[in-house]
Amino acid sequence: MTDPRPSPLHERHAALGAAFTDFGGWLMPVRYSSDLAEHHAVRTAAGLFDISHMAEIWVHDGDAAGFLDYALAGTASAMPVGKAKYSLVLAADGGIVDDVIVYRTGEQYFLVVANAGNRAAVVDAFAERAEAWRATERDRMSAHEGASGYLLGGSVPRIEDVTDQTALIAVQGPRAEEIVRATAGLAVEDLDGLGYYAWRQGEFDGAWLFVARTGYTGEDGFELLAPVDAAAGLWDALLTAGEPHGLVPAGLAARDTLRLEAGMPLYGHELGREIRPAQAGLGRVVATGKTAFVGKDALDAAASDPAASDRPVLVGLVAEGRRAGRAGYAVLDADETVGTVTSGALSPTLGHPIAMAYVAPRVAAEGTVLAIDVRGTRIPATVTALPFYRRKK
């Protein structure tokens, strides 16, 4: 395998004239025409993204739901079949190993989609947690053997990393549904009933598809998981169907400004092993009422530790003019450095600079006026609520 590895759709991207970048160990298209044109197409019509670099991991059989309740910050067992949920893989110290989307496809069948660069970390974490789960099961078995001779068994789920066997394509934008409906050879079960953060089974030219109404752009849209062999045909069919609707292929550069406007965190920028969920505004993702999950003890301890309340917190910053803060730029309160920008850009949709930054809690209140040090120039920036952009429904 080459490093960075190409997507199953690499030849299609090259034929379209894409420029490439190494992202999470994958050689992925960063743009096909211009960042701005692709960004605006997604906001006004639709964009087609290859996101095959994302990792797909099935967790199934045994007590998969109970296992994921233990392995993740959220409560997978409470999710109805057919729905999806944003969740976190936490380390024992409460730091964020990855943020993931979990789809429930059966009573004990789940698909977990993780970030490309964290594929190994998530697979390894699940494997380690399965061993811990197995050890717990042995304890329960021993207890029951002693009491009644009854044996528990089979509660440890199977964990299958199918990233190499699948491709993932996203159609995002206000015209995404029209395009999916118009794509020759593509059928989706009960598309009329497919709501946000839900999935349905589909088919493309005889190949099984997993079709989810999820995305990372702040727009309506779909993510289609397909066998590698079917990916190129599906990509072509979507492009053909979407052309009269304004669909364009879009790269990672547009994806980054779209997700920033939508206030969506990016691992390695807003999320990381040193960040706790509450700092990133993701406290709601953690099901603190659960009896046990990896990271719970550390988060419970932090909740009663006054020093933990001094950790920097994630905020949105808006500024005027055309100069934008970028990741790593300092955030200032008068002459004091009080934080660091994690992502920033001149918003293509809003027309002014936006940024996300970790700042000291004392300056995190909405409306607080700070400054970003943009290469030696202080740019006034005001703390604002996230997201910066919210689509009209």
XYZ file of C-alpha atoms in Angstrom:
393
model
C 0.000 0.000 0.000
C 1.354 3.433 -0.956
C 1.558 6.172 1.631
C -0.509 8.308 1.422
C -2.967 5.780 0.058
C -5.284 6.693 -2.822
C -9.051 6.663 -2.577
C -10.996 4.042 -4.553
C -12.134 7.060 -6.619
C -8.645 8.435 -7.282
C -8.827 7.974 -11.048
C -12.107 9.874 -11.167
C -10.583 12.773 -9.227
C -7.495 12.895 -11.448
C -9.661 12.931 -14.568
C -11.572 15.900 -13.134
C -8.306 17.807 -12.621
C -8.272 17.667 -8.840
C -5.387 18.934 -6.750
C -4.522 16.477 -3.986
C -3.380 16.606 -0.394
C -2.357 14.100 2.251
C -5.175 13.938 4.784
C -5.098 11.368 7.552
C -2.779 9.157 5.524
C -4.963 9.363 2.397
C -4.319 11.162 -0.886
C -7.572 13.104 -1.192
C -8.811 15.868 -3.520
C -8.437 19.284 -1.937
C -10.166 21.122 -4.813
C -11.240 20.634 -8.419
C -11.795 24.239 -9.545
C -11.779 26.862 -6.770
C -12.414 26.631 -3.038
C -14.972 29.447 -3.190
C -16.901 28.060 -6.156
C -17.190 24.642 -4.534
C -18.192 26.164 -1.189
C -20.917 28.325 -2.749
C -22.207 25.396 -4.814
C -22.841 23.421 -1.621
C -24.669 26.352 0.003
C -26.814 27.123 -3.047
C -27.149 23.810 -4.929
C -25.037 20.756 -4.071
C -21.532 19.368 -3.845
C -20.250 15.826 -4.286
C -17.545 14.732 -1.849
C -15.400 11.631 -1.726
C -15.046 10.851 1.965
C -13.751 7.328 1.552
C -10.914 8.194 3.911
C -13.345 7.954 6.823
C -13.145 4.696 8.808
C -16.086 2.292 9.005
C -16.263 -0.208 11.846
C -19.091 -2.664 12.456
C -19.817 -3.669 16.053
C -22.297 -6.493 16.154
C -23.689 -9.573 17.876
C -23.362 -10.420 21.529
C -24.414 -7.463 23.656
C -23.160 -4.894 21.129
C -25.442 -2.199 22.537
C -24.217 -2.726 26.088
C -20.616 -2.847 24.913
C -20.940 0.480 23.079
C -22.558 2.029 26.148
C -19.330 1.082 27.926
C -16.970 2.005 25.058
C -18.542 5.370 24.102
C -19.585 8.508 25.965
C -23.176 8.276 24.716
C -25.910 5.700 25.200
C -26.063 3.582 22.053
C -28.595 1.204 23.600
C -31.190 4.005 23.798
C -31.012 4.725 20.068
C -33.809 3.257 17.900
C -32.901 1.014 14.990
C -32.629 3.181 11.869
C -31.230 6.231 13.658
C -27.764 7.781 14.045
C -26.064 9.518 16.935
C -22.972 11.709 17.348
C -20.715 10.341 20.083
C -17.214 10.394 21.513
C -14.570 7.779 22.180
C -12.948 8.898 25.416
C -9.687 7.846 27.010
C -9.615 6.763 30.645
C -8.446 10.265 31.625
C -11.462 11.844 29.889
C -9.566 13.089 26.844
C -11.116 12.690 23.401
C -9.713 9.806 21.321
C -12.124 10.569 18.471
C -15.570 11.851 17.609
C -17.725 9.347 15.729
C -21.147 8.826 14.207
C -22.924 5.666 15.367
C -25.723 4.116 13.305
C -27.966 1.430 14.751
C -28.816 -1.078 12.038
C -30.242 -3.844 14.243
C -30.905 -4.645 17.879
C -27.265 -5.697 18.270
C -25.775 -4.285 15.064
C -24.055 -0.899 14.810
C -21.908 0.951 12.266
C -19.358 3.353 13.720
C -17.818 5.947 11.373
C -14.558 7.395 12.691
C -12.053 9.945 11.434
C -9.425 8.717 8.972
C -6.465 9.679 11.117
C -7.963 7.970 14.168
C -8.913 4.685 12.520
C -6.242 2.681 14.326
C -6.843 4.475 17.623
C -10.564 3.672 17.568
C -10.106 0.066 16.444
C -7.449 -0.465 19.119
C -9.621 1.192 21.766
C -12.575 -1.037 20.880
C -10.366 -4.143 20.963
C -8.985 -3.220 24.372
C -12.452 -2.435 25.673
C -13.746 -5.735 24.335
C -11.101 -7.496 26.410
C -12.160 -5.555 29.476
C -15.776 -6.380 28.645
C -14.815 -10.060 28.293
C -13.079 -10.006 31.666
C -16.197 -8.503 33.239
C -18.215 -11.282 31.643
C -15.896 -13.892 33.144
C -16.474 -12.360 36.547
C -20.223 -12.535 36.039
C -19.949 -16.122 34.809
C -17.948 -17.128 37.849
C -20.470 -15.521 40.139
C -23.351 -17.329 38.461
C -21.488 -20.646 38.400
C -20.993 -20.392 42.104
C -24.600 -19.477 42.725
C -26.545 -21.644 40.331
C -24.287 -23.189 37.714
C -25.875 -20.873 35.080
C -23.387 -19.576 32.516
C -23.630 -16.267 30.763
C -21.962 -16.155 27.378
C -21.705 -14.507 23.999
C -22.038 -10.919 25.180
C -18.709 -9.797 23.645
C -19.498 -8.320 20.213
C -17.575 -8.791 17.011
C -15.624 -5.743 15.831
C -14.948 -5.534 12.110
C -12.995 -2.744 10.415
C -14.415 -2.662 6.858
C -12.776 0.584 5.738
C -10.778 -1.148 3.021
C -13.860 -2.801 1.542
C -16.017 0.308 1.298
C -16.185 3.756 -0.252
C -18.127 6.681 1.185
C -19.622 9.422 -1.007
C -21.467 12.492 0.291
C -24.020 14.602 -1.601
C -24.510 17.822 0.342
C -26.629 20.894 -0.359
C -30.213 22.102 -0.645
C -30.722 20.138 -3.875
C -29.204 16.900 -2.582
C -32.511 15.063 -2.291
C -33.514 15.965 -5.857
C -30.190 14.614 -7.077
C -30.454 11.345 -5.170
C -33.961 10.842 -6.549
C -32.787 11.568 -10.089
C -29.745 9.261 -10.060
C -30.127 6.381 -12.506
C -29.743 2.964 -10.918
C -30.008 4.294 -7.363
C -32.907 3.245 -5.143
C -33.380 4.097 -1.463
C -35.955 2.387 0.729
C -38.544 4.831 2.098
C -36.620 7.937 1.032
C -39.701 10.025 1.883
C -39.421 8.888 5.492
C -35.661 9.321 5.818
C -35.176 12.082 8.363
C -32.040 13.799 9.635
C -29.593 11.565 11.488
C -31.212 8.401 10.186
C -30.320 5.774 7.586
C -31.983 3.475 5.104
C -30.869 0.553 2.992
C -30.369 1.306 -0.689
C -29.192 -0.283 -3.894
C -27.151 0.868 -6.865
C -27.074 -1.340 -9.952
C -27.508 -4.429 -7.801
C -24.962 -3.419 -5.145
C -26.068 -2.955 -1.545
C -25.841 0.620 -0.214
C -26.064 2.195 3.209
C -27.691 5.623 2.807
C -27.578 8.056 5.719
C -29.033 11.554 5.990
C -26.008 12.975 7.722
C -23.145 15.244 6.773
C -20.474 17.693 7.776
C -21.384 20.877 5.928
C -24.376 22.336 7.753
C -26.615 21.526 4.778
C -29.140 18.817 4.057
C -27.512 15.860 2.410
C -26.737 12.192 2.211
C -23.771 9.938 2.809
C -23.721 6.761 0.745
C -21.595 3.805 1.828
C -20.919 1.466 -1.087
C -18.739 -1.539 -1.872
C -15.470 -0.391 -3.441
C -16.354 -2.056 -6.745
C -19.550 -0.006 -7.065
C -18.076 3.349 -6.034
C -16.895 4.684 -9.412
C -20.208 3.904 -11.104
C -22.135 5.539 -8.284
C -19.893 8.639 -8.397
C -20.431 8.959 -12.158
C -24.188 8.460 -11.902
C -24.531 11.088 -9.171
C -22.474 13.614 -11.149
C -24.561 13.030 -14.261
C -27.857 13.322 -12.401
C -26.689 16.341 -10.462
C -25.306 18.444 -13.292
C -28.656 20.073 -14.185
C -29.191 20.764 -10.469
C -25.882 22.603 -10.051
C -23.939 19.724 -8.464
C -20.151 20.052 -8.599
C -17.389 17.848 -7.192
C -16.034 19.478 -4.038
C -12.768 18.964 -2.193
C -11.480 19.119 1.345
C -10.820 22.878 1.224
C -14.506 23.642 0.710
C -15.451 20.984 3.236
C -13.322 22.756 5.845
C -14.866 26.212 5.386
C -18.362 24.686 5.266
C -17.901 22.812 8.544
C -16.320 25.882 10.157
C -19.332 28.029 9.261
C -21.542 25.280 10.701
C -19.522 25.303 13.940
C -18.553 21.650 13.604
C -15.344 20.626 15.377
C -12.456 19.000 13.539
C -10.271 16.472 15.280
C -6.736 17.805 15.603
C -8.077 21.364 15.752
C -11.010 21.661 18.155
C -10.774 18.092 19.498
C -7.828 16.092 20.802
C -6.527 13.828 23.533
C -5.876 16.810 25.810
C -9.402 18.207 25.400
C -12.297 17.225 27.680
C -15.839 17.186 26.215
C -17.122 20.076 28.334
C -14.309 22.316 27.067
C -15.432 21.738 23.489
C -19.084 22.407 24.311
C -19.834 18.687 24.017
C -20.892 18.033 27.586
C -24.352 17.126 26.287
C -22.854 14.222 24.345
C -21.705 12.546 27.559
C -24.336 10.386 29.255
C -23.223 11.052 32.810
C -26.113 9.003 34.178
C -24.641 5.758 32.874
C -23.277 3.393 35.504
C -19.919 2.957 33.793
C -18.096 3.944 30.637
C -14.476 4.568 29.769
C -13.605 8.056 30.977
C -16.490 8.357 33.458
C -14.334 8.291 36.606
C -12.076 11.078 35.283
C -15.000 13.262 34.190
C -16.787 12.730 37.506
C -13.622 13.763 39.345
C -13.200 16.848 37.141
C -16.778 17.897 37.837
C -15.935 18.348 41.498
C -12.448 19.786 40.946
C -12.360 23.623 40.992
C -9.087 23.605 39.022
C -10.815 21.846 36.105
C -13.082 24.858 35.634
C -10.039 26.903 34.597
C -9.449 24.829 31.455
C -9.828 26.834 28.205
C -13.217 26.583 26.506
C -14.171 26.665 22.854
C -15.832 29.842 21.551
C -16.719 31.416 18.248
C -15.117 34.695 17.216
C -16.344 37.083 14.534
C -14.441 40.038 13.142
C -14.792 42.719 10.506
C -12.669 43.309 7.420
C -10.991 40.662 5.284
C -8.083 39.403 7.410
C -8.863 36.157 9.221
C -7.188 34.457 12.141
C -5.777 31.026 11.390
C -5.063 27.965 13.521
C -2.348 28.728 16.039
C -2.826 32.502 16.126
C -2.956 34.049 19.600
C -6.151 35.512 21.085
C -5.565 38.600 23.206
C -7.384 40.455 25.976
C -5.659 43.839 26.045
C -1.977 42.798 26.138
C -2.565 39.388 27.686
C -2.699 36.191 25.632
C -5.894 34.431 26.696
C -6.306 31.795 24.029
C -5.448 30.291 20.655
C -7.346 30.070 17.384
C -8.039 26.457 16.349
C -9.715 27.147 12.980
C -10.318 30.371 11.110
C -11.229 31.700 7.692
C -12.850 34.535 5.813
C -16.359 33.085 5.684
C -17.388 32.623 2.029
C -21.077 32.709 2.961
C -21.078 35.479 5.574
C -18.373 37.670 4.034
C -16.462 38.392 7.231
C -13.772 36.594 9.263
C -14.839 33.807 11.619
C -12.812 31.594 13.915
C -13.093 29.023 16.626
C -10.677 29.363 19.533
C -9.963 28.023 22.989
C -9.929 30.889 25.467
C -9.824 31.355 29.226
C -13.307 30.899 30.765
C -13.271 34.445 32.185
C -13.334 35.928 28.647
C -15.674 33.356 27.076
C -18.977 35.186 27.580
C -20.874 36.020 24.404
C -20.265 39.650 23.412
C -16.786 39.883 24.946
C -14.469 41.873 22.688
C -11.016 40.329 22.299
C -8.380 40.528 19.554
C -6.639 38.072 17.276
C -2.961 38.578 16.559
C -2.877 38.244 12.757
C 0.808 38.282 11.925
C 1.528 41.171 14.228
C -1.705 43.111 13.636
C -4.407 43.081 16.309
C -7.778 42.360 14.746
C -10.750 43.031 17.090
C -12.926 39.940 17.416
C -16.130 39.412 19.377
C -17.108 36.201 21.149
C -20.251 34.774 19.570
C -22.420 31.702 19.865
C -21.848 28.768 17.512
C -22.713 27.950 14.785
C -21.875 30.935 12.625
C -24.225 29.689 9.903
C -27.503 27.800 10.190
C -29.374 26.677 7.087
C -32.971 27.671 6.550
C -35.412 24.759 6.802
